[in-house]
Amino acid sequence: MTQTQHTNRPRGGSSEPLLSVRDLRVTFQRQGEEEFHAVDGVSFDVRPGQTVGLVGESGCGKSVTSLAIMGLLPGRGNRVSGSAIFDGEDLLTLSPAAMRDRRGSEIAMIFQDPLSSLNPVISIGRQVTEVMERHQGLSRKQATPKAVELLERVGIPDPKARLLNYPHQLSGGMRQRALIAMALACNPRLLIADEPTTALDVTIQAQILALLKELVVDTGTALVMITHDLGVVAGLCDEVNVLYGGKVVERGGRHGLFRDPRHPYTVGLLNSIPRLDAARGEKLSPVPGSVADNLPWTSACAFAPRCSQVVDACTRETPQWEGDQVVGHRCFNPMGGTR
Amino acid sequence: MNDTTNHTTDDSTDHSTDDRTEDARGARPTFGQRRKDRIDQLATAGTVDDEPGVSLIRSAWKRLRRNPIFLIGAAITLAFIVLAIISPWIAPWDVTARPLLDKVRPQSNPVPGPEPGHFLGADDRGRDLFSRLLVGSRQTLIVGVVATLFGLLGGLTLGTIAGAVGGWVDSLVMRIVDVMLSIPSLLLAFTVASLARNPSQWTLVIAIAIIQVPIFARLLRGSMLAQRASDHVLAARSLGVRPTAIVFRHMLPNALGPVIVQATLSLAVAIIDAAALSFLGLGNPDQSQPEWGQMLGRAQPFITEAPHLAFYPAGCIIVVALGFTLMGESLREALDPKTRR
Amino acid sequence: MTQTSESSSDATSDGTDVLVEASDLEVYFPIKSGIIFDRTVGHVRAVDGVDLTIHRGETYGLVGESGCGKSTLGKAILNLEPPTAGSVVFDGTDIASLKGEDLRRERKRFQMVFQDPMSSLDPRQTVENLLLEGMRAHGLDTDKDATRARLRELMSSVGLPVAALSKYPHEFSGGQRQRIGIARALSVGPDLIVADEPVSALDVSIQAQVINLLQDLQDELGLTYLVVAHDLAVVRHISDRIGVMYLGGLVEESDGAELYDVPLHPYTRALMSAVPVPDPQVEDSREQILLTGDLPSPANPPSGCRFHTRCPWKQETLCDTERPQLRVVEVDGASASHRVACHYAEQVASGEIQPHQVEAVSVESGFTGPVDGPDAPPEAYVGV
Ligand SMILES: Nc1ncnc2c1ncn2[C@@H]1O[C@H](COP(=O)(O)OP(=O)(O)OP(=O)(O)O)[C@@H](O)[C@H]1O
Ligand SMILES: Nc1ncnc2c1ncn2[C@@H]1O[C@H](COP(=O)(O)OP(=O)(O)OP(=O)(O)O)[C@@H](O)[C@H]1O
Ligand code: SF4
Ligand SMILES: [Mg+2]
Ligand SMILES: [Mg+2]
């Protein structure tokens, strides 16, 4: 099993982390309602040139994690704790103004819905040049040829003409490309992509994923890829974090994780996806129940009611993380175990 | 930090081995069975508790009950309604009686001030101001509520026809509505009211109802159209439900939400409009049936010597309108699907 | 499947009798413009000449990109969207020409399951009312006890507890709501169910539950499905036969397994290679055919083969002048039921012509041409 051991470690594992998230917690408190731990102690590292995936079902806290790191959570009604060390500074304690300076220049973000993250009344070209004017102090004249270059690089045909277009005049795929161009405008060192292809068709998704892959290789940008699609993860990410109920329940290099998943939830997810290359009529084995059945993490494993591997301890205490910052899981009775 | 360390490894393997040995010793059927049962039950669709369902209206009410803004609005409204009903019995003086007539001096003291037994004083005819204010709530309430009801009824009919039938009927109705909406509402009410030969409270009601009709019609038609394009109406069509049933069971009830909110807000507007028309002399001239707007109008000649004569009815109108508005706004918030959890 | 072949009179034992036959189906949506008088300035050709045959007891899967007209085709088959031209013969009756009460009464034989389980359930009705409504509309609720029993049966067949009957849709999770939607479709005892993206709004772990449920119900009740989805993996998992749609037309139709083994149309190949597979080894080794550009506007479809603007195999002749029809081709591994609409399918399959670079052509979003000003999309008219 030495081979497993070896490939389980994602590439880039040796260099210093660029972003190091430790014990991130986000608690929402709405008037007249109980506290809700959307993110419940998440830790992970991102190294330069590495693509780290956060996967999980709707509501598991993927977006909130990224928004907390970016300092973009709505101001009231939430509490954030833990740390997110980026280049020696804790992003969570930076002043809003300092954070604004980092955003767009050193850390950039791409969202799921490109239409609502673009300003509908400003032309694409203007939106791209604005970022450069703000962060690099270029004049509009200087920025325009750069914008053309950027649009070309992300694969927008006829970029000069497109500069004058408004977001609604572009197709979904083109909008997402424009958004990526904006994110890349200042050569960020870290790119966070929150379901960047979920709203797109598969053929367009393939184009965007190929583009992201190429950018990571060319520029050495670190990429945090948030998605619910294990297929996307399998093709793109060096390291994968599987989230459930606000906690990372399993982590591993992509080859190791897919070959030898340990946490029953990861296994359940893999078994419940219909695969293009599987025979017809093969029954899927879904994860029973839904997230509504979750137990609180404080005194149990949240996944226990839906788990096929459940043992008595699962409903009595919180499973602790077993492993390190590179591979590990959080389960009393993990599956596989060949490594 | 704690959870990223390695120290619990022993701990958890302990648990799993415990379990396995227990299994092997024969505890297996019960434990395994229990687990299997639960998973079977979950495997179907997750859990559903046995309590009866909570409708949207009821869950909205649950939220409303805890909303202080709604409670304030509701309290004001309730107080107003109760007052309107019982005012004739609790008013200290008859509204037509002129107990302070002898204190009125057209030159030096046109409006008698407060004195024991008449703590707001009297109006220019020597009638007890407080009693008139109390009883005035009645007319105001009747005009506001009845006018809004009529407006709502007319608007519902037109809006339902336009939204349900569609096509040229829709176009026709909506063009008429647009024309009505393009005239400033008070001007329209003014015109309608001045057509009447003998102004009375019914002139007021009709004039105000007419300006409410296009508002309700347009609102309802819009939300009916949105309902018509919605998936659940398509689902009902594909089930083969009869068109009339679709309109009355699916489209109308779901389209009514915004209309009900609007009705609450409209009550406030109706009361203010009624006051305005009465102020302009288009309301009920009958002094034995006081009305706040009418009182406000009659206070005008004395506004410099006795501003309180205008202040009290105006204050009443504002407070009551505010009550309805607060209620309407919080109702809107509660019925908004976005705030629903 | 066996159950239906017994119940239908003219069934051949191999289950090949036809339940639905759509021919030359077209659905055009007028594009209106004008300030006072609405003029029709063009048409969105959502479905543009589709022939489709669905056999009793089978699952027919329809895949294609967003906006290619899958949903519209599904609705047109049920006459929820009246076809502009063509016919849909359902078990001997042409539904496309039915209207009013006749159509309404036929509706109990074909039902629909919707994509968004929340918006397709009336939020003001209890589950019980939702299920009873269809039965009432078709006079199936005469006997009180029998109706009660039927409701229980429906609930158990979709795996929901009877307690759920008194609840409202907003009190359920997404997967449970989809089950209610399925129960509602089943309530009138249909033969055909058109499922429009039945799982794409659901979480991954819930998707599999619903897919399994659909399969179980088919085995149990002998249902025929038309499943519309953009996810090729899902469609392939549940379908016996698959039709691939591109811009309003079918470009390939085949047995599910065969489509995967021997994809003939360039678009199918590209689609297949774009679907992510949750297996890093497969992902690393497989060859991707990356398409350039976007789906052209259905209001102004390209001439000739609709796919020629993006096709890596496009040739100088025929492709941009003549619209290819579905035909059977002589290719190894392709059976007689495998049809493809490409002029060069044989040469593409044999490797005689090789893919080349395609210059991306920019495509406007929205329906019509002009790009120089904000252009509101046309209002959609839907009749009851
Ligand atoms: N502003 C907020 N106030 C209260 N709760 C919130 C807020 N934002 C998110 N949540 C809750 O936090 C949880 C995690 O949300 P999050 O958006 O991170 O999920 P996600 O994993 O990104 O899911 P999806 O795949 O649907 O995007 C959810 O249960 C959500 O309801
Ligand atoms: N009621 C309508 N009025 C006008 N155009 C319409 C209408 N319904 C659909 N269309 C257009 O017809 C085309 C096909 O739409 P359809 O909904 O069938 O696509 P689809 O393949 O189901 O896509 P998706 O995967 O996004 O659901 C689209 O271009 C759409 O904009
Ligand atoms: S007909 Fe031509 S353009 Fe169309 S798919 Fe075949 S090769 Fe490509
Ligand atoms: Mg999210
Ligand atoms: Mg669709």
PDB file of N, CA and C in Angstrom, chain C residues 266 269 311-317 319 342-356:
ATOM      1  N   PRO C 266     -20.997  14.465 -34.225  1.00  0.00           N
ATOM      2  CA  PRO C 266     -19.933  15.257 -33.600  1.00  0.00           C
ATOM      3  C   PRO C 266     -20.390  15.936 -32.312  1.00  0.00           C
ATOM      4  N   ARG C 269     -20.468  13.462 -29.482  1.00  0.00           N
ATOM      5  CA  ARG C 269     -19.099  13.178 -29.046  1.00  0.00           C
ATOM      6  C   ARG C 269     -18.598  14.270 -28.120  1.00  0.00           C
ATOM      7  N   CYS C 311     -18.930  22.956 -35.177  1.00  0.00           N
ATOM      8  CA  CYS C 311     -18.533  21.568 -35.391  1.00  0.00           C
ATOM      9  C   CYS C 311     -17.060  21.451 -35.776  1.00  0.00           C
ATOM     10  N   PRO C 312     -16.287  20.668 -35.013  1.00  0.00           N
ATOM     11  CA  PRO C 312     -14.877  20.510 -35.363  1.00  0.00           C
ATOM     12  C   PRO C 312     -14.671  19.661 -36.623  1.00  0.00           C
ATOM     13  N   TRP C 313     -15.711  18.980 -37.088  1.00  0.00           N
ATOM     14  CA  TRP C 313     -15.578  18.118 -38.265  1.00  0.00           C
ATOM     15  C   TRP C 313     -16.203  18.749 -39.509  1.00  0.00           C
ATOM     16  N   LYS C 314     -16.617  19.981 -39.403  1.00  0.00           N
ATOM     17  CA  LYS C 314     -17.357  20.609 -40.500  1.00  0.00           C
ATOM     18  C   LYS C 314     -16.557  20.562 -41.804  1.00  0.00           C
ATOM     19  N   GLN C 315     -17.277  20.263 -42.891  1.00  0.00           N
ATOM     20  CA  GLN C 315     -16.632  20.192 -44.201  1.00  0.00           C
ATOM     21  C   GLN C 315     -17.102  21.347 -45.079  1.00  0.00           C
ATOM     22  N   GLU C 316     -16.361  21.580 -46.137  1.00  0.00           N
ATOM     23  CA  GLU C 316     -16.661  22.710 -47.009  1.00  0.00           C
ATOM     24  C   GLU C 316     -18.012  22.576 -47.699  1.00  0.00           C
ATOM     25  N   THR C 317     -18.341  21.361 -48.063  1.00  0.00           N
ATOM     26  CA  THR C 317     -19.597  21.171 -48.781  1.00  0.00           C
ATOM     27  C   THR C 317     -20.679  20.623 -47.858  1.00  0.00           C
ATOM     28  N   CYS C 319     -22.379  20.903 -45.304  1.00  0.00           N
ATOM     29  CA  CYS C 319     -22.641  21.246 -43.909  1.00  0.00           C
ATOM     30  C   CYS C 319     -23.396  22.564 -43.747  1.00  0.00           C
ATOM     31  N   CYS C 342     -26.108  13.702 -39.532  1.00  0.00           N
ATOM     32  CA  CYS C 342     -24.844  14.337 -39.910  1.00  0.00           C
ATOM     33  C   CYS C 342     -24.489  13.840 -41.299  1.00  0.00           C
ATOM     34  N   HIS C 343     -24.077  14.768 -42.154  1.00  0.00           N
ATOM     35  CA  HIS C 343     -23.750  14.370 -43.518  1.00  0.00           C
ATOM     36  C   HIS C 343     -22.545  13.437 -43.567  1.00  0.00           C
ATOM     37  N   TYR C 344     -21.664  13.611 -42.597  1.00  0.00           N
ATOM     38  CA  TYR C 344     -20.394  12.897 -42.695  1.00  0.00           C
ATOM     39  C   TYR C 344     -20.201  11.886 -41.580  1.00  0.00           C
ATOM     40  N   ALA C 345     -21.297  11.362 -41.056  1.00  0.00           N
ATOM     41  CA  ALA C 345     -21.204  10.479 -39.893  1.00  0.00           C
ATOM     42  C   ALA C 345     -20.261   9.308 -40.143  1.00  0.00           C
ATOM     43  N   GLU C 346     -20.339   8.699 -41.334  1.00  0.00           N
ATOM     44  CA  GLU C 346     -19.484   7.537 -41.617  1.00  0.00           C
ATOM     45  C   GLU C 346     -18.015   7.920 -41.583  1.00  0.00           C
ATOM     46  N   GLN C 347     -17.705   9.049 -42.249  1.00  0.00           N
ATOM     47  CA  GLN C 347     -16.304   9.456 -42.332  1.00  0.00           C
ATOM     48  C   GLN C 347     -15.771   9.873 -40.963  1.00  0.00           C
ATOM     49  N   VAL C 348     -16.636  10.505 -40.162  1.00  0.00           N
ATOM     50  CA  VAL C 348     -16.214  10.899 -38.818  1.00  0.00           C
ATOM     51  C   VAL C 348     -15.920   9.654 -37.996  1.00  0.00           C
ATOM     52  N   ALA C 349     -16.790   8.654 -38.127  1.00  0.00           N
ATOM     53  CA  ALA C 349     -16.619   7.432 -37.343  1.00  0.00           C
ATOM     54  C   ALA C 349     -15.366   6.673 -37.758  1.00  0.00           C
ATOM     55  N   SER C 350     -15.102   6.649 -39.045  1.00  0.00           N
ATOM     56  CA  SER C 350     -13.955   5.865 -39.511  1.00  0.00           C
ATOM     57  C   SER C 350     -12.635   6.613 -39.333  1.00  0.00           C
ATOM     58  N   GLY C 351     -12.718   7.891 -38.998  1.00  0.00           N
ATOM     59  CA  GLY C 351     -11.503   8.667 -38.828  1.00  0.00           C
ATOM     60  C   GLY C 351     -10.987   9.232 -40.134  1.00  0.00           C
ATOM     61  N   GLU C 352     -11.779   9.071 -41.180  1.00  0.00           N
ATOM     62  CA  GLU C 352     -11.359   9.561 -42.483  1.00  0.00           C
ATOM     63  C   GLU C 352     -11.230  11.084 -42.485  1.00  0.00           C
ATOM     64  N   ILE C 353     -12.178  11.746 -41.775  1.00  0.00           N
ATOM     65  CA  ILE C 353     -11.968  13.184 -41.606  1.00  0.00           C
ATOM     66  C   ILE C 353     -11.664  13.445 -40.129  1.00  0.00           C
ATOM     67  N   GLN C 354     -10.761  14.367 -39.914  1.00  0.00           N
ATOM     68  CA  GLN C 354     -10.266  14.619 -38.563  1.00  0.00           C
ATOM     69  C   GLN C 354     -10.778  15.965 -38.066  1.00  0.00           C
ATOM     70  N   PRO C 355     -10.949  16.079 -36.763  1.00  0.00           N
ATOM     71  CA  PRO C 355     -11.418  17.368 -36.229  1.00  0.00           C
ATOM     72  C   PRO C 355     -10.379  18.454 -36.449  1.00  0.00           C
ATOM     73  N   HIS C 356     -10.855  19.681 -36.598  1.00  0.00           N
ATOM     74  CA  HIS C 356      -9.959  20.818 -36.793  1.00  0.00           C
ATOM     75  C   HIS C 356     -10.366  21.940 -35.845  1.00  0.00           C
TER      76      HIS C 356
END
